[in-house]
Amino acid sequence: MIKIGVIGYGYWGPNLVRNFAELQGGTVAAVADLDQGKLDLVRRRYPAVKTTTNFHDLLSDSSIDAIAIATPVSTHFELGMAVLRAGKHLWLEKPMAETSLQARKLVDEAQKRKLVLIVDHTFIYTGSVRKMAEVIKSGDLGRVYYYDSIRVNLGLFQRDVSVISDLAVHDFSILDYLLDEHPVAVSASGVNHFPGTPENLAYITLFYSSGTIAHANVSWLAPVKVRQILVGGSKKMITYDDLEPSEKIKVYDKGISFTDDPKQIQEMRVGYRTGDMWAPKLGTTEALRVEGEHFLDCIANGKVPDTDGRLGLRVVELIEAATSSMRGRGETVYVRAQEKAA
Ligand SMILES: NC(=O)c1ccc[n+]([C@@H]2O[C@H](COP(=O)([O-])OP(=O)(O)OC[C@H]3O[C@@H](n4cnc5c(N)ncnc54)[C@H](O)[C@@H]3O)[C@@H](O)[C@H]2O)c1
């Protein structure tokens, strides 16, 4: 039995505890939160779980093998380092740190100590994103022309991070998982409509050397919730609506073809293809459950998580690049070249 401690029982922490509590081969041993009221909730729901307002109690408990951190981003580095230095495997919420320097130090520390570091980029463990990756990697989609995402709703306004760090982070991790390449440049525009608060709306464009272009529109100031992604390829196209109850992913056999036939050169050289639509069957297990099982498997069998610290670091670098571009009113920011070794 792998014993897990959780630090932070605010909005997201309860989802972690609920899923970890149901894992075979793992159990929640203790929860830490600064707020006694939150700990009262833990005790009522999970009477066997120890609670404390001092996270050091989890670090010094030798029976705890792994610790998950679900506290505000500004605390991730300090808490994450403390967990690794206590010799425990680490589950870190997204984004893994405020800066890429901090993220790199966490990656190095975990590597040095041979500890598992998983970053909770939850979407990567959904049936939808896994199916999109399958279709793209099988070659069925052809060359990826574009990725276009709308991720908007009303709230939750964050006080400490911008909408890029809160919402676009999902697109950055999904893109990292879907594509074999890393962007070469970023351009972003954004605005805070309320003085003294982080940007609540942003449009981010990522450029890839292959010619693929990706765009994300993220906002906390929309009247309705929209979670839609289009991926256009040279052979097929995908739509992904995360709010659809069943057919979230649809693969369309649609596209265009250009002819080089000199006889047709004076005519319209473009042909439109409109074939079938296919809604593939998707895995329905809750993503956090899949991710929790994967975390335990990595700990037990020395595997590298699908969302390891290096993926988390690449995402933080994109947040930095997009934020820098946004503060420069959309100026192009070049991204450090990366090997995306498996
Ligand atoms: N993976 C996802 O899809 C997803 C979704 C939502 C939030 N998150 C991430 O989860 C993290 C937490 O977000 P949230 O919305 O739950 O925040 P929150 O503010 O609702 O909760 C944070 C909790 O951490 C506690 N806390 C803060 N510092 C602490 C410390 N030193 N020791 C013990 N407890 C401490 C607070 O008392 C609070 O209860 C963030 O990194 C956020 O980005 C991830």
Short mmCIF file of C-alpha atoms and ligand atoms in Angstrom, two decimals:
data_model
loop_
_atom_site.label_atom_id
_atom_site.label_comp_id
_atom_site.label_asym_id
_atom_site.label_seq_id
_atom_site.Cartn_x
_atom_site.Cartn_y
_atom_site.Cartn_z
CA MET A 1 0.00 0.00 0.00
CA ILE A 2 1.43 3.36 -1.02
CA LYS A 3 0.49 5.99 1.56
CA ILE A 4 -0.29 9.44 0.24
CA GLY A 5 -0.45 12.75 2.08
CA VAL A 6 -2.26 15.76 0.59
CA ILE A 7 -1.36 19.40 1.29
CA GLY A 8 -4.19 21.82 0.44
CA TYR A 9 -7.89 21.02 0.77
CA GLY A 10 -9.45 24.05 -0.95
CA TYR A 11 -11.23 23.77 -4.31
CA TRP A 12 -9.12 21.08 -6.01
CA GLY A 13 -7.68 19.13 -3.04
CA PRO A 14 -10.99 17.35 -2.26
CA ASN A 15 -11.01 15.89 -5.80
CA LEU A 16 -7.53 14.47 -5.20
CA VAL A 17 -8.46 12.99 -1.81
CA ARG A 18 -11.68 11.45 -3.19
CA ASN A 19 -9.82 9.78 -6.06
CA PHE A 20 -6.78 8.72 -4.04
CA ALA A 21 -9.10 7.20 -1.41
CA GLU A 22 -10.55 4.87 -4.05
CA LEU A 23 -7.24 3.69 -5.50
CA GLN A 24 -6.29 0.06 -5.25
CA GLY A 25 -2.75 -0.12 -3.93
CA GLY A 26 -2.86 3.33 -2.38
CA THR A 27 -4.44 5.11 0.53
CA VAL A 28 -4.76 8.67 1.86
CA ALA A 29 -2.88 8.81 5.16
CA ALA A 30 -3.09 12.49 6.06
CA VAL A 31 -4.28 15.91 4.87
CA ALA A 32 -2.74 19.27 5.77
CA ASP A 33 -4.44 22.63 5.36
CA LEU A 34 -3.90 25.94 7.13
CA ASP A 35 -7.66 26.27 7.57
CA GLN A 36 -9.19 24.24 10.46
CA GLY A 37 -12.62 24.50 8.81
CA LYS A 38 -11.33 22.59 5.76
CA LEU A 39 -9.83 19.93 8.03
CA ASP A 40 -13.18 19.51 9.81
CA LEU A 41 -14.63 18.58 6.40
CA VAL A 42 -11.88 15.99 5.90
CA ARG A 43 -12.53 14.43 9.32
CA ARG A 44 -16.25 14.21 8.67
CA ARG A 45 -15.82 12.54 5.28
CA TYR A 46 -12.73 10.43 6.01
CA PRO A 47 -12.59 9.67 9.75
CA ALA A 48 -9.48 7.46 9.35
CA VAL A 49 -7.41 10.20 7.70
CA LYS A 50 -5.09 12.22 9.96
CA THR A 51 -5.35 16.01 9.70
CA THR A 52 -2.96 18.80 10.56
CA THR A 53 -2.48 22.52 9.98
CA ASN A 54 1.29 21.99 9.78
CA PHE A 55 2.51 20.36 6.54
CA HIS A 56 5.80 19.46 8.27
CA ASP A 57 3.86 16.73 10.10
CA LEU A 58 3.42 14.99 6.74
CA LEU A 59 7.10 15.39 5.85
CA SER A 60 8.28 13.84 9.12
CA ASP A 61 5.83 10.92 8.96
CA SER A 62 7.98 8.05 7.76
CA SER A 63 4.94 5.94 6.82
CA ILE A 64 3.99 8.43 4.07
CA ASP A 65 5.53 7.57 0.68
CA ALA A 66 4.15 10.36 -1.52
CA ILE A 67 2.68 13.83 -1.10
CA ALA A 68 0.30 15.74 -3.36
CA ILE A 69 0.36 19.54 -3.29
CA ALA A 70 -2.86 21.37 -4.13
CA THR A 71 -2.08 24.81 -2.73
CA PRO A 72 -1.79 28.17 -4.57
CA VAL A 73 0.92 28.30 -7.27
CA SER A 74 3.06 30.74 -5.27
CA THR A 75 3.65 28.01 -2.67
CA HIS A 76 4.45 25.12 -5.07
CA PHE A 77 8.22 25.60 -5.19
CA GLU A 78 8.82 25.87 -1.46
CA LEU A 79 6.46 23.02 -0.58
CA GLY A 80 7.55 20.85 -3.52
CA MET A 81 11.23 21.18 -2.61
CA ALA A 82 10.47 20.34 1.02
CA VAL A 83 8.61 17.19 -0.06
CA LEU A 84 11.45 16.01 -2.31
CA ARG A 85 14.07 16.78 0.33
CA ALA A 86 12.05 14.68 2.78
CA GLY A 87 12.54 11.81 0.31
CA LYS A 88 8.90 11.54 -0.78
CA HIS A 89 7.43 11.18 -4.26
CA LEU A 90 5.69 14.34 -5.42
CA TRP A 91 2.36 15.09 -7.11
CA LEU A 92 2.29 18.77 -7.94
CA GLU A 93 -0.71 20.72 -9.17
CA LYS A 94 -0.54 22.66 -12.41
CA PRO A 95 1.23 24.90 -13.17
CA MET A 96 4.14 23.28 -11.35
CA ALA A 97 5.82 26.57 -10.36
CA GLU A 98 5.73 30.33 -10.83
CA THR A 99 8.97 30.45 -12.84
CA SER A 100 10.85 28.10 -15.15
CA LEU A 101 13.92 28.42 -12.91
CA GLN A 102 11.93 27.03 -9.99
CA ALA A 103 10.43 24.30 -12.20
CA ARG A 104 13.90 23.25 -13.41
CA LYS A 105 15.19 23.05 -9.83
CA LEU A 106 12.27 20.78 -8.90
CA VAL A 107 12.96 18.54 -11.91
CA ASP A 108 16.67 18.32 -11.00
CA GLU A 109 15.96 17.60 -7.33
CA ALA A 110 13.53 14.78 -8.17
CA GLN A 111 16.00 13.31 -10.65
CA LYS A 112 18.90 13.51 -8.19
CA ARG A 113 16.87 11.73 -5.51
CA LYS A 114 15.29 9.23 -7.96
CA LEU A 115 11.81 10.28 -6.88
CA VAL A 116 8.71 10.37 -9.06
CA LEU A 117 7.52 13.88 -9.92
CA ILE A 118 4.14 14.04 -11.61
CA VAL A 119 2.50 17.34 -12.57
CA ASP A 120 -1.28 17.26 -12.54
CA HIS A 121 -2.09 18.26 -16.11
CA THR A 122 -5.39 16.41 -15.73
CA PHE A 123 -6.60 16.72 -19.35
CA ILE A 124 -3.82 14.39 -20.52
CA TYR A 125 -5.56 11.57 -18.64
CA THR A 126 -9.00 12.10 -20.21
CA GLY A 127 -10.41 9.68 -22.76
CA SER A 128 -10.91 12.63 -25.15
CA VAL A 129 -7.32 13.86 -25.24
CA ARG A 130 -5.99 10.30 -25.36
CA LYS A 131 -8.25 9.60 -28.37
CA MET A 132 -7.12 12.79 -30.14
CA ALA A 133 -3.49 11.79 -29.61
CA GLU A 134 -4.25 8.31 -30.95
CA VAL A 135 -5.83 9.71 -34.13
CA ILE A 136 -2.99 12.19 -34.69
CA LYS A 137 -0.16 9.77 -33.93
CA SER A 138 -1.66 7.05 -36.16
CA GLY A 139 -1.29 9.44 -39.10
CA ASP A 140 -5.06 9.41 -39.77
CA LEU A 141 -5.27 13.18 -39.48
CA GLY A 142 -2.34 13.74 -41.83
CA ARG A 143 -0.21 16.82 -41.31
CA VAL A 144 -1.55 18.97 -38.45
CA TYR A 145 -2.40 22.38 -39.90
CA TYR A 146 -3.89 24.02 -36.84
CA TYR A 147 -5.21 23.69 -33.26
CA ASP A 148 -7.87 26.18 -32.25
CA SER A 149 -9.26 26.33 -28.70
CA ILE A 150 -11.94 28.31 -26.91
CA ARG A 151 -11.84 27.96 -23.13
CA VAL A 152 -14.08 30.61 -21.60
CA ASN A 153 -16.59 30.97 -18.78
CA LEU A 154 -17.59 33.38 -16.00
CA GLY A 155 -14.89 33.11 -13.29
CA LEU A 156 -13.35 31.72 -11.26
CA PHE A 157 -11.34 34.96 -11.02
CA GLN A 158 -7.94 34.25 -9.49
CA ARG A 159 -6.08 36.81 -7.40
CA ASP A 160 -2.55 35.53 -7.87
CA VAL A 161 -2.31 34.21 -11.44
CA SER A 162 -3.51 35.37 -14.86
CA VAL A 163 -5.96 33.54 -17.08
CA ILE A 164 -2.98 32.24 -19.09
CA SER A 165 -1.60 30.47 -16.06
CA ASP A 166 -5.05 29.24 -15.04
CA LEU A 167 -6.69 28.20 -18.33
CA ALA A 168 -4.24 28.38 -21.28
CA VAL A 169 -2.04 26.04 -19.26
CA HIS A 170 -4.48 23.28 -20.27
CA ASP A 171 -3.97 23.98 -23.97
CA PHE A 172 -0.20 24.12 -23.53
CA SER A 173 -0.16 20.68 -21.90
CA ILE A 174 -2.62 19.19 -24.43
CA LEU A 175 -0.54 20.53 -27.33
CA ASP A 176 2.64 19.16 -25.74
CA TYR A 177 0.98 15.75 -25.54
CA LEU A 178 -0.56 15.81 -29.04
CA LEU A 179 2.33 17.13 -31.10
CA ASP A 180 5.85 15.81 -31.46
CA GLU A 181 7.26 19.31 -31.63
CA HIS A 182 7.56 22.30 -29.31
CA PRO A 183 6.55 25.81 -30.42
CA VAL A 184 9.30 28.08 -31.68
CA ALA A 185 7.54 31.34 -30.94
CA VAL A 186 4.57 32.79 -29.09
CA SER A 187 2.47 35.90 -29.52
CA ALA A 188 -0.20 36.84 -27.00
CA SER A 189 -2.56 39.69 -26.25
CA GLY A 190 -4.53 40.07 -23.09
CA VAL A 191 -6.18 42.51 -20.77
CA ASN A 192 -7.25 42.95 -17.17
CA HIS A 193 -10.55 44.76 -17.09
CA PHE A 194 -10.26 45.41 -13.35
CA PRO A 195 -7.25 47.47 -12.17
CA GLY A 196 -4.86 45.70 -9.86
CA THR A 197 -5.98 42.19 -10.89
CA PRO A 198 -4.25 39.70 -13.22
CA GLU A 199 -5.27 39.53 -16.91
CA ASN A 200 -8.71 37.91 -17.20
CA LEU A 201 -8.84 37.51 -21.00
CA ALA A 202 -6.13 36.48 -23.46
CA TYR A 203 -5.58 35.34 -27.04
CA ILE A 204 -2.44 33.27 -27.48
CA THR A 205 -0.88 32.08 -30.74
CA LEU A 206 1.85 29.44 -30.85
CA PHE A 207 4.00 28.96 -33.96
CA TYR A 208 5.72 25.67 -34.85
CA SER A 209 8.59 25.12 -37.25
CA SER A 210 6.55 22.55 -39.24
CA GLY A 211 4.02 25.28 -40.05
CA THR A 212 1.43 24.12 -37.52
CA ILE A 213 -0.25 27.05 -35.80
CA ALA A 214 -2.13 26.89 -32.50
CA HIS A 215 -4.45 29.42 -30.95
CA ALA A 216 -6.19 29.61 -27.58
CA ASN A 217 -8.85 32.09 -26.52
CA VAL A 218 -9.12 32.02 -22.73
CA SER A 219 -11.35 34.15 -20.52
CA TRP A 220 -13.00 34.39 -17.13
CA LEU A 221 -15.44 36.96 -18.47
CA ALA A 222 -17.79 35.06 -20.76
CA PRO A 223 -21.54 34.68 -20.19
CA VAL A 224 -21.46 30.99 -21.05
CA LYS A 225 -19.00 28.17 -20.55
CA VAL A 226 -17.31 26.98 -23.75
CA ARG A 227 -14.68 24.25 -23.95
CA GLN A 228 -14.10 23.56 -27.62
CA ILE A 229 -11.06 22.57 -29.64
CA LEU A 230 -10.71 22.11 -33.40
CA VAL A 231 -7.73 20.29 -34.84
CA GLY A 232 -7.38 20.51 -38.60
CA GLY A 233 -5.20 18.07 -40.51
CA SER A 234 -4.40 17.49 -44.16
CA LYS A 235 -6.52 14.29 -44.21
CA LYS A 236 -9.12 14.70 -41.45
CA MET A 237 -10.30 17.15 -38.83
CA ILE A 238 -11.31 16.74 -35.17
CA THR A 239 -13.80 18.62 -33.05
CA TYR A 240 -13.66 18.27 -29.27
CA ASP A 241 -16.46 19.66 -27.11
CA ASP A 242 -15.69 18.88 -23.50
CA LEU A 243 -19.20 19.87 -22.39
CA GLU A 244 -20.87 17.25 -24.63
CA PRO A 245 -22.04 14.45 -22.36
CA SER A 246 -21.18 11.54 -24.67
CA GLU A 247 -19.84 12.34 -28.14
CA LYS A 248 -17.10 14.72 -27.06
CA ILE A 249 -14.80 13.87 -29.97
CA LYS A 250 -15.84 13.81 -33.61
CA VAL A 251 -13.51 12.99 -36.47
CA TYR A 252 -14.54 14.45 -39.82
CA ASP A 253 -13.33 13.13 -43.14
CA LYS A 254 -13.30 16.64 -44.52
CA GLY A 255 -10.63 18.71 -46.14
CA ILE A 256 -9.41 20.31 -49.29
CA SER A 257 -6.98 19.32 -51.98
CA PHE A 258 -5.14 21.42 -54.48
CA THR A 259 -4.32 20.14 -57.92
CA ASP A 260 -1.12 20.92 -59.81
CA ASP A 261 -2.69 19.77 -63.07
CA PRO A 262 -1.63 22.42 -65.65
CA LYS A 263 -4.89 21.90 -67.56
CA GLN A 264 -6.82 23.14 -64.56
CA ILE A 265 -4.43 25.96 -63.75
CA GLN A 266 -6.83 28.62 -65.03
CA GLU A 267 -9.69 27.14 -63.07
CA MET A 268 -10.35 26.85 -59.42
CA ARG A 269 -7.62 24.43 -58.30
CA VAL A 270 -9.13 23.55 -54.97
CA GLY A 271 -11.31 20.51 -54.37
CA TYR A 272 -13.43 20.03 -51.25
CA ARG A 273 -13.79 16.66 -49.62
CA THR A 274 -16.80 16.02 -47.38
CA GLY A 275 -16.92 12.44 -46.20
CA ASP A 276 -18.18 10.69 -43.09
CA MET A 277 -18.14 11.82 -39.51
CA TRP A 278 -17.09 9.37 -36.80
CA ALA A 279 -17.61 9.73 -33.04
CA PRO A 280 -15.13 7.30 -31.46
CA LYS A 281 -15.84 5.51 -28.20
CA LEU A 282 -13.92 7.14 -25.36
CA GLY A 283 -12.59 5.88 -22.06
CA THR A 284 -14.98 7.12 -19.35
CA THR A 285 -12.93 6.60 -16.19
CA GLU A 286 -12.45 9.88 -14.33
CA ALA A 287 -9.14 11.41 -15.39
CA LEU A 288 -7.89 11.88 -11.82
CA ARG A 289 -8.50 8.20 -11.18
CA VAL A 290 -6.48 7.22 -14.26
CA GLU A 291 -3.76 9.66 -13.24
CA GLY A 292 -3.74 8.41 -9.63
CA GLU A 293 -3.28 4.81 -10.79
CA HIS A 294 -0.53 5.94 -13.16
CA PHE A 295 1.23 7.75 -10.28
CA LEU A 296 1.19 4.60 -8.15
CA ASP A 297 2.43 2.52 -11.09
CA CYS A 298 5.32 4.96 -11.64
CA ILE A 299 6.25 4.78 -7.94
CA ALA A 300 6.00 0.99 -7.74
CA ASN A 301 7.72 0.24 -11.04
CA GLY A 302 10.13 3.15 -11.51
CA LYS A 303 8.30 4.50 -14.56
CA VAL A 304 8.35 8.08 -15.84
CA PRO A 305 4.92 9.80 -15.65
CA ASP A 306 3.23 10.87 -18.88
CA THR A 307 3.08 14.34 -17.32
CA ASP A 308 6.51 14.39 -15.70
CA GLY A 309 8.39 17.41 -14.42
CA ARG A 310 9.93 18.04 -17.84
CA LEU A 311 6.50 18.41 -19.42
CA GLY A 312 5.55 20.66 -16.50
CA LEU A 313 8.68 22.74 -17.11
CA ARG A 314 7.93 23.13 -20.84
CA VAL A 315 4.44 24.33 -19.92
CA VAL A 316 5.81 26.89 -17.42
CA GLU A 317 8.22 28.14 -20.10
CA LEU A 318 5.26 28.69 -22.44
CA ILE A 319 3.36 30.55 -19.70
CA GLU A 320 6.40 32.81 -19.25
CA ALA A 321 6.76 33.39 -23.00
CA ALA A 322 3.04 34.12 -23.46
CA THR A 323 2.97 36.44 -20.44
CA SER A 324 6.02 38.32 -21.68
CA SER A 325 4.45 38.69 -25.14
CA MET A 326 1.15 39.83 -23.63
CA ARG A 327 2.89 42.51 -21.54
CA GLY A 328 4.64 43.63 -24.75
CA ARG A 329 1.28 43.96 -26.54
CA GLY A 330 1.64 40.86 -28.66
CA GLU A 331 5.33 41.11 -29.61
CA THR A 332 6.81 37.80 -30.81
CA VAL A 333 8.68 35.93 -28.10
CA TYR A 334 10.96 33.10 -29.19
CA VAL A 335 10.92 29.88 -27.19
CA ARG A 336 13.94 27.84 -26.14
CA ALA A 337 14.45 24.93 -28.54
CA GLN A 338 13.69 21.61 -26.86
CA GLU A 339 14.17 17.95 -27.49
CA LYS A 340 10.90 16.22 -26.68
CA ALA A 341 12.42 12.86 -25.82
CA ALA A 342 9.93 10.30 -24.57
N1 LIG B 1 -5.63 20.07 -12.43
C1 LIG B 1 -6.67 20.88 -12.54
O1 LIG B 1 -7.48 20.79 -13.46
C2 LIG B 1 -6.85 21.95 -11.50
C3 LIG B 1 -8.11 22.54 -11.29
C4 LIG B 1 -8.21 23.52 -10.29
C5 LIG B 1 -7.10 23.91 -9.57
N2 LIG B 1 -5.89 23.32 -9.84
C6 LIG B 1 -4.67 23.73 -9.13
O2 LIG B 1 -4.75 23.34 -7.76
C7 LIG B 1 -4.02 24.26 -6.96
C8 LIG B 1 -4.91 24.77 -5.84
O3 LIG B 1 -5.99 25.48 -6.43
P1 LIG B 1 -7.38 25.67 -5.63
O4 LIG B 1 -8.28 26.31 -6.60
O5 LIG B 1 -7.75 24.40 -4.97
O6 LIG B 1 -6.91 26.74 -4.52
P2 LIG B 1 -7.68 27.10 -3.18
O7 LIG B 1 -7.19 28.46 -2.80
O8 LIG B 1 -9.15 26.85 -3.30
O9 LIG B 1 -7.13 26.04 -2.11
C9 LIG B 1 -5.80 26.03 -1.66
C10 LIG B 1 -5.79 25.46 -0.23
O10 LIG B 1 -4.42 25.34 0.16
C11 LIG B 1 -4.33 25.71 1.55
N3 LIG B 1 -2.95 26.10 1.82
C12 LIG B 1 -2.25 27.16 1.35
N4 LIG B 1 -0.99 27.15 1.80
C13 LIG B 1 -0.87 26.05 2.60
C14 LIG B 1 0.19 25.50 3.39
N5 LIG B 1 1.39 26.06 3.44
N6 LIG B 1 -0.06 24.36 4.09
C15 LIG B 1 -1.28 23.77 4.05
N7 LIG B 1 -2.32 24.26 3.33
C16 LIG B 1 -2.12 25.38 2.62
C17 LIG B 1 -5.34 26.83 1.71
O11 LIG B 1 -5.75 26.98 3.06
C18 LIG B 1 -6.48 26.35 0.80
O12 LIG B 1 -7.44 25.59 1.51
C19 LIG B 1 -3.52 25.35 -7.93
O13 LIG B 1 -2.21 25.06 -8.33
C20 LIG B 1 -4.45 25.23 -9.11
O14 LIG B 1 -3.89 25.67 -10.34
C21 LIG B 1 -5.77 22.34 -10.76
#
